Structure formats: C-alpha cells, structure tokens
Short mmCIF file of C-alpha atoms in Angstrom, two decimals:
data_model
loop_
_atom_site.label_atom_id
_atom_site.label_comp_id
_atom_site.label_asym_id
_atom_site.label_seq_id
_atom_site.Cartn_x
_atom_site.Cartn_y
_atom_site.Cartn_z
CA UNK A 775 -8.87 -21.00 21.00
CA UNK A 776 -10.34 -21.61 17.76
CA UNK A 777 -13.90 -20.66 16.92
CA UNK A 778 -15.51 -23.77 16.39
CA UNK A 779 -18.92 -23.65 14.03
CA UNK A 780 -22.29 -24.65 15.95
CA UNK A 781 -25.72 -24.09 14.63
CA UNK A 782 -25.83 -20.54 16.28
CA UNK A 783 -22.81 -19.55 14.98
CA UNK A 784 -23.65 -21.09 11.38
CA UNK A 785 -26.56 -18.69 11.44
CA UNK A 786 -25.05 -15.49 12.43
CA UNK A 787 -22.59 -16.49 9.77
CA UNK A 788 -25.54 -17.10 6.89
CA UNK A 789 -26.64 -13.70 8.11
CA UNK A 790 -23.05 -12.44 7.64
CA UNK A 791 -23.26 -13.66 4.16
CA UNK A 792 -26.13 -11.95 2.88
CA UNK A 793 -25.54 -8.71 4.60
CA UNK A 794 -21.57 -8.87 3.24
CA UNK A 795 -19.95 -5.85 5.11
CA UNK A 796 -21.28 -5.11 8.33
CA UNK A 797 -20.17 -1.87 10.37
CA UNK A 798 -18.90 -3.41 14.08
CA UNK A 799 -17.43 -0.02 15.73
CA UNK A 800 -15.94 3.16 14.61
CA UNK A 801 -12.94 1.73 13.85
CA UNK A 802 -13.72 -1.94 12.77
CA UNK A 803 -15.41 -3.52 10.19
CA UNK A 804 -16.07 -7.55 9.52
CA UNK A 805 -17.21 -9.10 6.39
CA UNK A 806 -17.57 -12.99 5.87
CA UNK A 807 -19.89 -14.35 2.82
CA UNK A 808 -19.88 -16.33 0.05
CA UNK A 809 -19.62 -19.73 2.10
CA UNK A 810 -22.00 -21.41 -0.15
CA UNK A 811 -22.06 -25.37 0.46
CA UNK A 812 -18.76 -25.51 1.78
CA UNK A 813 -17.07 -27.68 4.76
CA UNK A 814 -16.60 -25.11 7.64
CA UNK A 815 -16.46 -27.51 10.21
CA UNK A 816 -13.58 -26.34 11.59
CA UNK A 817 -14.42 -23.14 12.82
CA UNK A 818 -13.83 -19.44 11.25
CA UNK A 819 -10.25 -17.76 10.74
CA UNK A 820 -9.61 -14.03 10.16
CA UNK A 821 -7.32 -12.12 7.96
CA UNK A 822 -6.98 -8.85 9.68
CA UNK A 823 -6.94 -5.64 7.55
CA UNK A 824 -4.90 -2.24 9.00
CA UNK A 825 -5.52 0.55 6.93
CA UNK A 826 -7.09 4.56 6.95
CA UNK A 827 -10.08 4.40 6.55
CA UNK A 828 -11.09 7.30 8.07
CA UNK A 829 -9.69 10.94 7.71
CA UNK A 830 -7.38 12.60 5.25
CA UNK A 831 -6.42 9.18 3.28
CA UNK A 832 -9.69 6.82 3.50
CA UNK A 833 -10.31 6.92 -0.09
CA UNK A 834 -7.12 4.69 0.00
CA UNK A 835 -7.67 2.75 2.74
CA UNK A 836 -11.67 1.92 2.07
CA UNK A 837 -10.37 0.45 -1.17
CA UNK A 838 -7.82 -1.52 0.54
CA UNK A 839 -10.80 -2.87 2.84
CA UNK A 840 -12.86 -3.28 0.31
CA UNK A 841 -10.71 -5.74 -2.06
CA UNK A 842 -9.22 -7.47 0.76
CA UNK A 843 -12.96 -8.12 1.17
CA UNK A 844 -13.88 -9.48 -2.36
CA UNK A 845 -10.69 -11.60 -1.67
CA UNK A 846 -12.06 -13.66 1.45
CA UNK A 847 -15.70 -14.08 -0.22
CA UNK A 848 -13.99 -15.32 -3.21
CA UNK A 849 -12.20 -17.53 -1.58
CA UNK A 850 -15.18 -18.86 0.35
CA UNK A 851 -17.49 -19.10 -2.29
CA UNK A 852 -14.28 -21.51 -3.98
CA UNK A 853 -14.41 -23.67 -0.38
CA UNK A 854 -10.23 -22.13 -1.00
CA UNK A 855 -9.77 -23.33 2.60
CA UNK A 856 -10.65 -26.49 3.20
CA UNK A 857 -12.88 -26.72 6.75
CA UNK A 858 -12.77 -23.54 7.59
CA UNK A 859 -14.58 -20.08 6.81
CA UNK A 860 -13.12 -16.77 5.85
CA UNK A 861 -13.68 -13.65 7.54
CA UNK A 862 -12.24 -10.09 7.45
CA UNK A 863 -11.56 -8.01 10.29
CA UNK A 864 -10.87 -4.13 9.41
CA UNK A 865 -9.19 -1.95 11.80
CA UNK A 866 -8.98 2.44 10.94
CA UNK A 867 -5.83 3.10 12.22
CA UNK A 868 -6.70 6.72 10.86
CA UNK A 869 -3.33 6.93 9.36
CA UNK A 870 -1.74 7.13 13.33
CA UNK A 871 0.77 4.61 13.93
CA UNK A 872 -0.66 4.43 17.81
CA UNK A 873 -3.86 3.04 16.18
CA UNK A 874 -2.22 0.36 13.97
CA UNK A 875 -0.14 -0.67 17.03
CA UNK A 876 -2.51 -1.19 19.20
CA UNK A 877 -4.73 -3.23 16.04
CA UNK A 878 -2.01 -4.86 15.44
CA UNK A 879 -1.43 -6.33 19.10
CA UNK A 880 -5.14 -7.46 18.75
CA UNK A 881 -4.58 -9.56 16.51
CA UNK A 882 -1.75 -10.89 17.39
CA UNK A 883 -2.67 -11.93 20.59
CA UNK A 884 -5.86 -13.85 18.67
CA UNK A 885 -4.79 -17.25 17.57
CA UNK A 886 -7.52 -17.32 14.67
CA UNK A 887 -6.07 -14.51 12.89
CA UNK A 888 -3.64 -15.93 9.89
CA UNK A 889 -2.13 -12.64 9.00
CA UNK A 890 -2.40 -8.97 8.42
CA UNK A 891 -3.35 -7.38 5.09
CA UNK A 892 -1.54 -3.71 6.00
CA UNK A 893 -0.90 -1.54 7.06
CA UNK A 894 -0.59 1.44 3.90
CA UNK A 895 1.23 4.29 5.66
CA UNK A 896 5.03 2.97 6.40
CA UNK A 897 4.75 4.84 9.93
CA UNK A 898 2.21 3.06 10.97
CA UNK A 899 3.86 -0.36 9.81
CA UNK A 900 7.19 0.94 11.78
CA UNK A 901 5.16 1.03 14.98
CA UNK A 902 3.49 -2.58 14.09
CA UNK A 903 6.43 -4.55 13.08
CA UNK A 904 7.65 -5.16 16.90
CA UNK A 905 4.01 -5.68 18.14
CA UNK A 906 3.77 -8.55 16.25
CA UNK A 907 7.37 -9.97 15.89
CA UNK A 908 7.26 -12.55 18.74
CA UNK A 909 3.88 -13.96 17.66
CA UNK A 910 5.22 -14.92 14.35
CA UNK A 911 1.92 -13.28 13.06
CA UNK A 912 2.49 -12.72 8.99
CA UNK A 913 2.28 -9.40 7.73
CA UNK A 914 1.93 -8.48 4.03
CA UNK A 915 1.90 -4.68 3.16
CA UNK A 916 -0.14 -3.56 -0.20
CA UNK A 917 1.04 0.09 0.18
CA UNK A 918 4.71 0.29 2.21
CA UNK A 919 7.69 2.19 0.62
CA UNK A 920 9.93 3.01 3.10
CA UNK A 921 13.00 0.51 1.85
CA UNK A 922 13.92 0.47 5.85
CA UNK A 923 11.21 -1.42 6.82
CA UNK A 924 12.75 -4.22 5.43
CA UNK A 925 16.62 -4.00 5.01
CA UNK A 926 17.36 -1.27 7.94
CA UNK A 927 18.18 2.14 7.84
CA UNK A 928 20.95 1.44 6.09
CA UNK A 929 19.08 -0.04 3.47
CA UNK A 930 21.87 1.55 0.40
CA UNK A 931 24.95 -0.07 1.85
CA UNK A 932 24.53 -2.26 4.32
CA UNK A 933 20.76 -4.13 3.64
CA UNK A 934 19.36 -5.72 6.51
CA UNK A 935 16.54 -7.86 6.96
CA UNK A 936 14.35 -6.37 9.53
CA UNK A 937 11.46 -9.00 10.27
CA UNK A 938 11.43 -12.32 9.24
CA UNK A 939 7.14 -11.89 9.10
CA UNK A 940 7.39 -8.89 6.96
CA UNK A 941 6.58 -8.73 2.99
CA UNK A 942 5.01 -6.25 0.89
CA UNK A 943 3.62 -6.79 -2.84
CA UNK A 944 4.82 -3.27 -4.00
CA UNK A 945 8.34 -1.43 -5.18
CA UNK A 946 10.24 0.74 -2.50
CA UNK A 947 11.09 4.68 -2.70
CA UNK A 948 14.43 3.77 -3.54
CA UNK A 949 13.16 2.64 -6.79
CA UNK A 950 10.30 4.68 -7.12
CA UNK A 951 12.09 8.20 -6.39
CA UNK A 952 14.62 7.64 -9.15
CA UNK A 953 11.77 6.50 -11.33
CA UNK A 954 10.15 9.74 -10.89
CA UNK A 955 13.52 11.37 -11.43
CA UNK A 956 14.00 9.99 -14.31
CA UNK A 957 11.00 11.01 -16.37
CA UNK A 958 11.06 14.66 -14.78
CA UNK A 959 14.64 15.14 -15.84
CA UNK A 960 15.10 12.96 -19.31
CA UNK A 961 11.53 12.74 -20.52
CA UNK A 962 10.56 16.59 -19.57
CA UNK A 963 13.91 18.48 -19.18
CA UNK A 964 13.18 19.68 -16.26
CA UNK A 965 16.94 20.87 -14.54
CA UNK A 966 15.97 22.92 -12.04
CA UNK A 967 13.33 21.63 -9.81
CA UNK A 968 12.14 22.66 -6.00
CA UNK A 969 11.86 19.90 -3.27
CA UNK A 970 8.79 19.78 -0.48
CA UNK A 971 8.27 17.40 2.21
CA UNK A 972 6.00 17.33 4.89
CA UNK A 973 8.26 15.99 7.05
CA UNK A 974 7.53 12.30 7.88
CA UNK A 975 10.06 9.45 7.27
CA UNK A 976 8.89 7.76 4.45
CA UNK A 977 8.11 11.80 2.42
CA UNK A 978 11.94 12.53 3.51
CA UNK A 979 13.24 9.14 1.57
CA UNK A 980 11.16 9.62 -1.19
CA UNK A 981 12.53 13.02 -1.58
CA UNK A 982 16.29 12.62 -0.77
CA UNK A 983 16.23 9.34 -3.13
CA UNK A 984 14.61 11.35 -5.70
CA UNK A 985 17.06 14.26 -5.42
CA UNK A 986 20.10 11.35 -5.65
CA UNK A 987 19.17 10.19 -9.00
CA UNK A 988 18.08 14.05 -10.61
CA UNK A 989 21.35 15.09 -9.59
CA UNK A 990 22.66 12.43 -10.83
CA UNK A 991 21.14 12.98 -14.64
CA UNK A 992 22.46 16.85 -14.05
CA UNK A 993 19.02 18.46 -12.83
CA UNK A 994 19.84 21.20 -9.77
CA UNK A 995 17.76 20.71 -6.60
CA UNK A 996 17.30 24.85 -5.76
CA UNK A 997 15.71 24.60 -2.64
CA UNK A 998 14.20 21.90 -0.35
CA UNK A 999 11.60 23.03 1.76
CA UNK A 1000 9.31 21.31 4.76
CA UNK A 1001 6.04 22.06 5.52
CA UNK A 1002 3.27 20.62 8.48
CA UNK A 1003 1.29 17.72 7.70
CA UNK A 1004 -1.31 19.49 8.96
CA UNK A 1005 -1.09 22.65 7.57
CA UNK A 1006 -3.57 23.97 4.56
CA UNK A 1007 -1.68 27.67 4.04
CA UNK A 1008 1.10 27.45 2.06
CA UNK A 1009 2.00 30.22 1.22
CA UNK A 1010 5.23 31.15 2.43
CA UNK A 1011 6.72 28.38 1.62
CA UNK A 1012 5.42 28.64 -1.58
CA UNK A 1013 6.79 32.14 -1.51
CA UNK A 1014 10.34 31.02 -0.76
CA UNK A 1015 10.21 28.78 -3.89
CA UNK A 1016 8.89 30.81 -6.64
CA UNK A 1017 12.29 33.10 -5.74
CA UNK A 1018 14.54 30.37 -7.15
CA UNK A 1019 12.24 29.97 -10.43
CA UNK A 1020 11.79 25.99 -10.04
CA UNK A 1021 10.86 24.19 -13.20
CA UNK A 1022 8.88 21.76 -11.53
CA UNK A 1023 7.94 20.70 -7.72
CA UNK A 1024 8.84 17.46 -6.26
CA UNK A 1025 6.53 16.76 -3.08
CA UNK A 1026 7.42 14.47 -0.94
CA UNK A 1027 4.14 13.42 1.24
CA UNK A 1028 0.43 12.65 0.04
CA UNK A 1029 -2.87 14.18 -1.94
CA UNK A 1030 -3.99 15.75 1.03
CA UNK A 1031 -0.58 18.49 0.86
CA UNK A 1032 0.34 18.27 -2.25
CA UNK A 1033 -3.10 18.71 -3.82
CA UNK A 1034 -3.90 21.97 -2.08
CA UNK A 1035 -0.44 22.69 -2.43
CA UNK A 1036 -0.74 22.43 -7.14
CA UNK A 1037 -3.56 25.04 -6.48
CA UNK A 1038 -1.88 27.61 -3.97
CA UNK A 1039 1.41 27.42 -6.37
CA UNK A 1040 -1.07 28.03 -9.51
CA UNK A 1041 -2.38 30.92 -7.62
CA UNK A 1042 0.69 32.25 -6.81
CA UNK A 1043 1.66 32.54 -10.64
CA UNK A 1044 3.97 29.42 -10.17
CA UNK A 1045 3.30 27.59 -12.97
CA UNK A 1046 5.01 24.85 -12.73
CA UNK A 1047 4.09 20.57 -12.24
CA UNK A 1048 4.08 18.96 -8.67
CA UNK A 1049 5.12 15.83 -8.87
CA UNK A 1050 5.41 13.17 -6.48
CA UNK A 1051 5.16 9.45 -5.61
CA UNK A 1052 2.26 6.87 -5.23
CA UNK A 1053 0.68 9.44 -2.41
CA UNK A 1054 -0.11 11.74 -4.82
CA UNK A 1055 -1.96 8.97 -6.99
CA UNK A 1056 -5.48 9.24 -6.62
CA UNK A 1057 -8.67 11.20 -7.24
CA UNK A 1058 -7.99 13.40 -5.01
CA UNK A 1059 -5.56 14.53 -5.77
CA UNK A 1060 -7.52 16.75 -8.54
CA UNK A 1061 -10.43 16.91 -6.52
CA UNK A 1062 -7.81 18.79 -4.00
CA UNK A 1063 -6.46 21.12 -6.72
CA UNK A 1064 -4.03 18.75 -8.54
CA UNK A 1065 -3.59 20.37 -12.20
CA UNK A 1066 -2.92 19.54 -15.59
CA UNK A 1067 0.50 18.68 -16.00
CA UNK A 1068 0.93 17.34 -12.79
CA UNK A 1069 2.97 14.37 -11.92
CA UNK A 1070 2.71 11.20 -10.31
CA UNK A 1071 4.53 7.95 -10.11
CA UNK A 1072 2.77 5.02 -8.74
CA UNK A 1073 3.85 1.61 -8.34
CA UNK A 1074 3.09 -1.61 -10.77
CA UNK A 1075 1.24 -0.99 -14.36
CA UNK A 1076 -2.44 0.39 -14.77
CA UNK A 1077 -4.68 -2.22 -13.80
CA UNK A 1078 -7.26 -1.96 -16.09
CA UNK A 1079 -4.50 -2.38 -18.83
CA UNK A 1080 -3.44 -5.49 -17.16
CA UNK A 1081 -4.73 -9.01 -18.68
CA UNK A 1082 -4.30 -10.34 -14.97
CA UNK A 1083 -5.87 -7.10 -13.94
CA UNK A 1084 -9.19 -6.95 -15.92
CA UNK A 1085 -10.49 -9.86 -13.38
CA UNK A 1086 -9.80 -8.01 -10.66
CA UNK A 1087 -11.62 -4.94 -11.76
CA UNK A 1088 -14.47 -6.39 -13.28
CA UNK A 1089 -15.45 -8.35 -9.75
CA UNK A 1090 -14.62 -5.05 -7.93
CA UNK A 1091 -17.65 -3.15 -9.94
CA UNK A 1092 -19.41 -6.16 -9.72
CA UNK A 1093 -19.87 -5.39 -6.03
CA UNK A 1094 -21.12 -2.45 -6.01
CA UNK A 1095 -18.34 -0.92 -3.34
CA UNK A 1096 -19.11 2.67 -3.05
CA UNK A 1097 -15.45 3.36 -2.97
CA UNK A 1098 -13.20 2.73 -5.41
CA UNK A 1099 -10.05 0.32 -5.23
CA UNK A 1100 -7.86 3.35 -5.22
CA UNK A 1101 -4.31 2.86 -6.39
CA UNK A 1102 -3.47 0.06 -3.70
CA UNK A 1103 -6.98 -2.27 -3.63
CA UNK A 1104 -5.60 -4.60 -6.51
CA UNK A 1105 -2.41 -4.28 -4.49
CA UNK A 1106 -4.05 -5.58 -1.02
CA UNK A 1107 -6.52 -8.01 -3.00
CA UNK A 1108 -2.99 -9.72 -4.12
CA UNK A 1109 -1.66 -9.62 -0.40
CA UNK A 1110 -4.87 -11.12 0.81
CA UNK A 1111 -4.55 -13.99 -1.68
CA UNK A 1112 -0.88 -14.76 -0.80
CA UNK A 1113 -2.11 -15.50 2.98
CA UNK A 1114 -5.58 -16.70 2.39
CA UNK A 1115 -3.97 -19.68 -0.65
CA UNK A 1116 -1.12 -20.51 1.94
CA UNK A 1117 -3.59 -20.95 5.04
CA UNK A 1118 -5.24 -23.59 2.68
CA UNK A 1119 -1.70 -25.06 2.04
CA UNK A 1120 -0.58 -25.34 5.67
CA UNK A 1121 -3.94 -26.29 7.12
CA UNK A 1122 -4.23 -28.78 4.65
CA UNK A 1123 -3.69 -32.35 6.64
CA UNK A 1124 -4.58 -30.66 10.21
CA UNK A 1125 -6.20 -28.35 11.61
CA UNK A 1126 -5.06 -24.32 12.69
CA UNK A 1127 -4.17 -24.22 16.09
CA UNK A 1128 -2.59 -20.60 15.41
CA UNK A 1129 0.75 -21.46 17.62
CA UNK A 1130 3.81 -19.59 17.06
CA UNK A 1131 5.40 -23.02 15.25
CA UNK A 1132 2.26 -23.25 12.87
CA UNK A 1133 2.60 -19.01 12.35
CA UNK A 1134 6.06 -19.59 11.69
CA UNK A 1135 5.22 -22.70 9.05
CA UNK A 1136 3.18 -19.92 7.41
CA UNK A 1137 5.64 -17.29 7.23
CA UNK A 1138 7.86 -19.60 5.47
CA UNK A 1139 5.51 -20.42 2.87
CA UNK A 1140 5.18 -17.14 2.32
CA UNK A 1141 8.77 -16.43 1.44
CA UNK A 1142 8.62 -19.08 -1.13
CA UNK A 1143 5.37 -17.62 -2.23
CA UNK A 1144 5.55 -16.80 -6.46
CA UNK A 1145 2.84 -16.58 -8.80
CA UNK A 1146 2.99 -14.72 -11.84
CA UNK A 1147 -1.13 -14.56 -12.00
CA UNK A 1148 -1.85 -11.75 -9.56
CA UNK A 1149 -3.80 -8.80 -9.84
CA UNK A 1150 -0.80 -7.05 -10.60
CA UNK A 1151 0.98 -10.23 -12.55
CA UNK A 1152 4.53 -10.99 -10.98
CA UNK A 1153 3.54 -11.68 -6.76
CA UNK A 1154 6.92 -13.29 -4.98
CA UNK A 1155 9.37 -11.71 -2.54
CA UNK A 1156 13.08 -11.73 -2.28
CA UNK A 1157 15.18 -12.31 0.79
CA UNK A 1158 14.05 -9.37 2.77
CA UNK A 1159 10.46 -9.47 2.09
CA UNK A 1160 10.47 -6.97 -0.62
CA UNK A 1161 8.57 -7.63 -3.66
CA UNK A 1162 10.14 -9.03 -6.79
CA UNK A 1163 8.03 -6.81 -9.13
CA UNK A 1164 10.10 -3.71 -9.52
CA UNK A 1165 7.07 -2.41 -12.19
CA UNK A 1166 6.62 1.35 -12.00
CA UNK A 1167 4.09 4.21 -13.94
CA UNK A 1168 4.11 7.43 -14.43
CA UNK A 1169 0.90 9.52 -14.60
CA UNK A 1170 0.47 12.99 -15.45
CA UNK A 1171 -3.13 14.64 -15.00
CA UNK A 1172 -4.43 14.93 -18.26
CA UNK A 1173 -7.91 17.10 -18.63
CA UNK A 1174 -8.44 16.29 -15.42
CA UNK A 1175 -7.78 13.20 -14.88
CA UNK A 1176 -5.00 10.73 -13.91
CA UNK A 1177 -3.52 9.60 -17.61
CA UNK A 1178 -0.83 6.70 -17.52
CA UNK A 1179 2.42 7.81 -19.96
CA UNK A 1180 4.74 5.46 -19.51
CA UNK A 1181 5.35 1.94 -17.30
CA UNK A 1182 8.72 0.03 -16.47
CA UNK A 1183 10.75 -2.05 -14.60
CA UNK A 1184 13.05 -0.17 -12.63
CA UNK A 1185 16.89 -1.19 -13.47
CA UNK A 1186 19.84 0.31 -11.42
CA UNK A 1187 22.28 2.40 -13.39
#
C-alpha cells in the first residue's frame, strides 16, 4: 500500500522538514524536508539507506547517511519527483551482515521503498543480495569491492552476472589492488613487501589481487599473515614480519586494524608504510596511529578537486552534518541520485504501485543509467552492474594528514 498524503500526515511531514534528521530507534534514522510548494499528492516513497553507522566504521557509514540525506531534500526542494515526497530511511547494520539482511528484507517487503542506497561492507551486501532478489527491489552500492558480488566467484575467468538488481558507483579490488601495486612497486621501489589480512572475503581479494600484480612487476611477497578482526595486540604477528625485513606492509582489511596496526609496527622498530585499499581511507586512520608515509588507495579522484565535486561539498558543509562525508558520502549521494532521477522517470505518467513489474521497469532504467555530471563525474554501469568509472587515487599521509599523489584510470596490462 502506498502512503497516501492527508492533512495529518502533511503535518507530521512539515514537522519532518524543519527538524531534517530525526533519530527513530537505535538502528534507524528518517529524514524527509525540503518539500517546499511541491505536488505530493501522491503519497511519500522511501529510499532505504544500509550502512555502519554505529561501531568500528560509523565515521563511514554516518557520511553515507548523511549525503544520501542532502540527496532526497534536494530533490524535494526541486519537486524532482513529480506527486510524490522523498524520504530516507537509515538502517545500522553495525557492519554485521545479519543486520543488513534482516534491513534489507524490510524493505523489501515495503512496496514504497524504490531502492537501497548500500550497503558499504561487501559482507553485508553478500547476505542482502538474495533477500531482496525476488522483489526486484534495486540496489545501488556506494562502497562494494568485492568483484564477486557481481560477476561470481569466478569473476577472472569466467564473469558472471550475479543479480540483475545489483549496481555499485565505485571500482572493484580487482582494479584497485593492482592499482595499489602499482605505485608501491614502480613509483616507491618497494620489492619486498609483507601481506596482512584480517581475514574476511573482501580483505583476502584485495590482498591476493594485490599480490598478483606486485609479483607481477617483480616485487617478492615474504610473508602473508592473518590476524582477528577483533583483535587490538599485534604483536606477534608483527613479530613474525619484522624477521623477513618487509619494505612496506600491505593490509588487507580497514582503519580500525590497520591503524593500530602503523603504530604497533612503528613501535616495534618496523619502519616501514602500511598500505592498503579504500578501508584504510579516512581520518581515522591517523587518529588510530596511521603514520607518515603511509599508504592508501581509494577509489574515484579527490572530490574537492573535482569541478562536478565542488557542488557536492559545498551543500554538504552547508548543512552543518556533524560528520563528515567520509571517503564514500559523494559516492552514496551519486547512488541516491541514480534511483531518486529514475523514480521520477518511471512514475512519470502513473502512479508507484511498487509491484515487482514496476521494480523491475526501474531496474532496467537503471542499467541504462549514464551521466557524466555526478559527484564523482562518469555515473553508468556495464553489463554486470559494475561501474564504468574505473578512476582510482593514491594517498599517502602527509604531516598528518591524508595527501592525494596521484589519480588514474585503471587499464589492464
């Protein structure tokens, strides 16, 4: 059923407006505004948000909340959805795949959701794919890696498309670990280096697609180690590497290991750079321990340096979020837009009814989905939902502080 507007229900959504973001649980948050003069005679429709934004990673996932956020008032305040007003709908799925699942269910099983904005963590998308399969229910990653997701475990020889509901806006680890690779080995000379993973799927890729390419350019992997998510000692591990005299560190996991982990190796008289993927890109990351001279590679180009970015940013601030956007906000603000400008197109003539045939109408608008005026410039997928912007940066900390040294396309060799 769709939530059709009435007086009441205009109110509470007025009071929505002015109070913006409005805490609705421990794990949920709502936000409409910005609805201004507009036609919302049609009722309200939701784009659902899965992200962490509680525990170890919620200075990512608040900033995925919060542009996905400044997306849907924009978008109400430009009547971008003719009838109809905007609301988000942010589940914590506290980085536990469980949490996104069940999220994820929710809103499929609610025919006024349009589509998912999420989830970050590739686990947790792994457990949400088949929840929401049979409903048709679109899902657009800002932060997924994990080139299985979409083309299969076999994703190197024999790509397979996974879902047909599935997209994400950002590069894959099979692009992003030889990235890394690639300045470690040819930009630094760095031929021997030490590999660390906590373990999970997506920090094992990362890793093992890293290690393919640094081979490849002649470096030596000298010992691959694994440590606990949840561990915070790592010292014999640490141990263990310092023996084969490692020129740098690749970690494969997130700031929460592998920023601890910069300072315990500094303190052990290992000094050498940890380097890593997008995880590793954020604030805390130093905050944690990160060091200069560390390493990280992210995916798409600074923002800030972006023309198509600047707009982005400057709204952001203009909100006064208390987070930041982290390094995948601009990321789900462009995810939010693909579903929120292709509601408008679908519901154009009619009116959302939120049937697997009309879910189905917007999945396929998706896939044709191409802009070249995103956040992050180039927005489009290919045909297995990955995204067509192969753009990749490296960052080293710099005084103590994320520094941008080079940006790309990534190009097989």
């Amino acid at each position: 059923m769709i939530r059709k507007s009435s007086a009441v229900l205009s109110g509470v959504l007025a009071m929505g407006a002015v109070l913006g973001t409005s805490a609705c649980g421990a794990d949920k948050t709502e936000a409409t505004g910005g609805a201004g003069n507009c036609d919302t005679s049609k009722g309200t429709l939701v784009v659902g948000v899965i992200a962490p934004m509680s525990g170890k990673l919620s200075a990512i996932g608040l900033g995925i909340r919060n542009s996905v956020q400044l997306a849907v008032e924009q978008a109400n305040e430009k009547c971008a959805v003719k009838g109809y007003q905007l609301t988000m709908d942010a589940q914590d799925d506290e980085a536990n795949p469980d949490k996104g699942a069940a999220a994820a269910q929710r809103f499929a099983d609610d025919v006024n959701v349009v589509g998912i904005v999420g989830s970050y963590n590739s686990g947790v998308a792994r457990a949400i794919q088949p929840k929401i399969a049979s409903s048709k229910l679109v899902q657009v990653s800002p932060g997924n890696t994990d080139p299985a997701l979409s083309r299969g475990a076999d994703f190197a020889t024999a790509p397979k498309r996974q879902y047909e509901n599935y997209f994400r806006v950002v590069g894959t680890d099979d692009l992003q670990g030889p990235f890394n690779a690639r300045y470690l080995v040819e930009k630094e000379g760095r031929k021997k280096i030490a590999i660390i993973t906590d373990g999970k799927a997506v920090g094992e890729s990362s890793a093992t697609e890293f290690a393919k390419e640094a081979e490849r350019l002649g470096a030596e992997i000298v010992i691959r180690e694994k440590v606990n998510e949840n561990d915070s000692d790592f010292s014999s591990v640490l141990t263990k590497v310092k023996a084969r005299q490692p020129q740098a560190i690749f970690v494969g996991s997130e700031y929460h290991i592998a920023g601890p982990l910069s300072k315990q190796a500094k303190d052990l008289g290992l000094a050498v750079p940890i380097s890593g993927t997008d995880g590793l890109f954020d604030p805390q990351f130093i905050a944690l321990g990160g060091k200069d001279g560390d390493v990280a590679t992210s995916v798409g180009a600074p923002i800030e340096k972006l023309d198509s970015g600047r707009a982005f940013v400057e709204a952001y601030k203009k909100k006064g979020f208390a987070d930041g956007f982290g390094g995948f906000g601009a990321f789900a603000y462009d995810a939010a837009n693909v579903i929120i400008s292709l509601v408008g197109k679908v519901t154009a003539n009619g009116v959302w009814t939120g049937s697997p045939e009309q879910r189905t109408e917007l999945v396929k608008q998706v896939q044709g989905y191409k802009t070249d005026r995103g956040a992050n410039g180039l927005v489009g997928f290919d045909k297995y939902g990955d995204s067509v912007n192969k753009m990749f940066t490296v960052y080293t900390v710099t005084s103590g502080a994320w520094k941008d040294v080079l940006s790309g396309q990534f190009e097989a060799k």
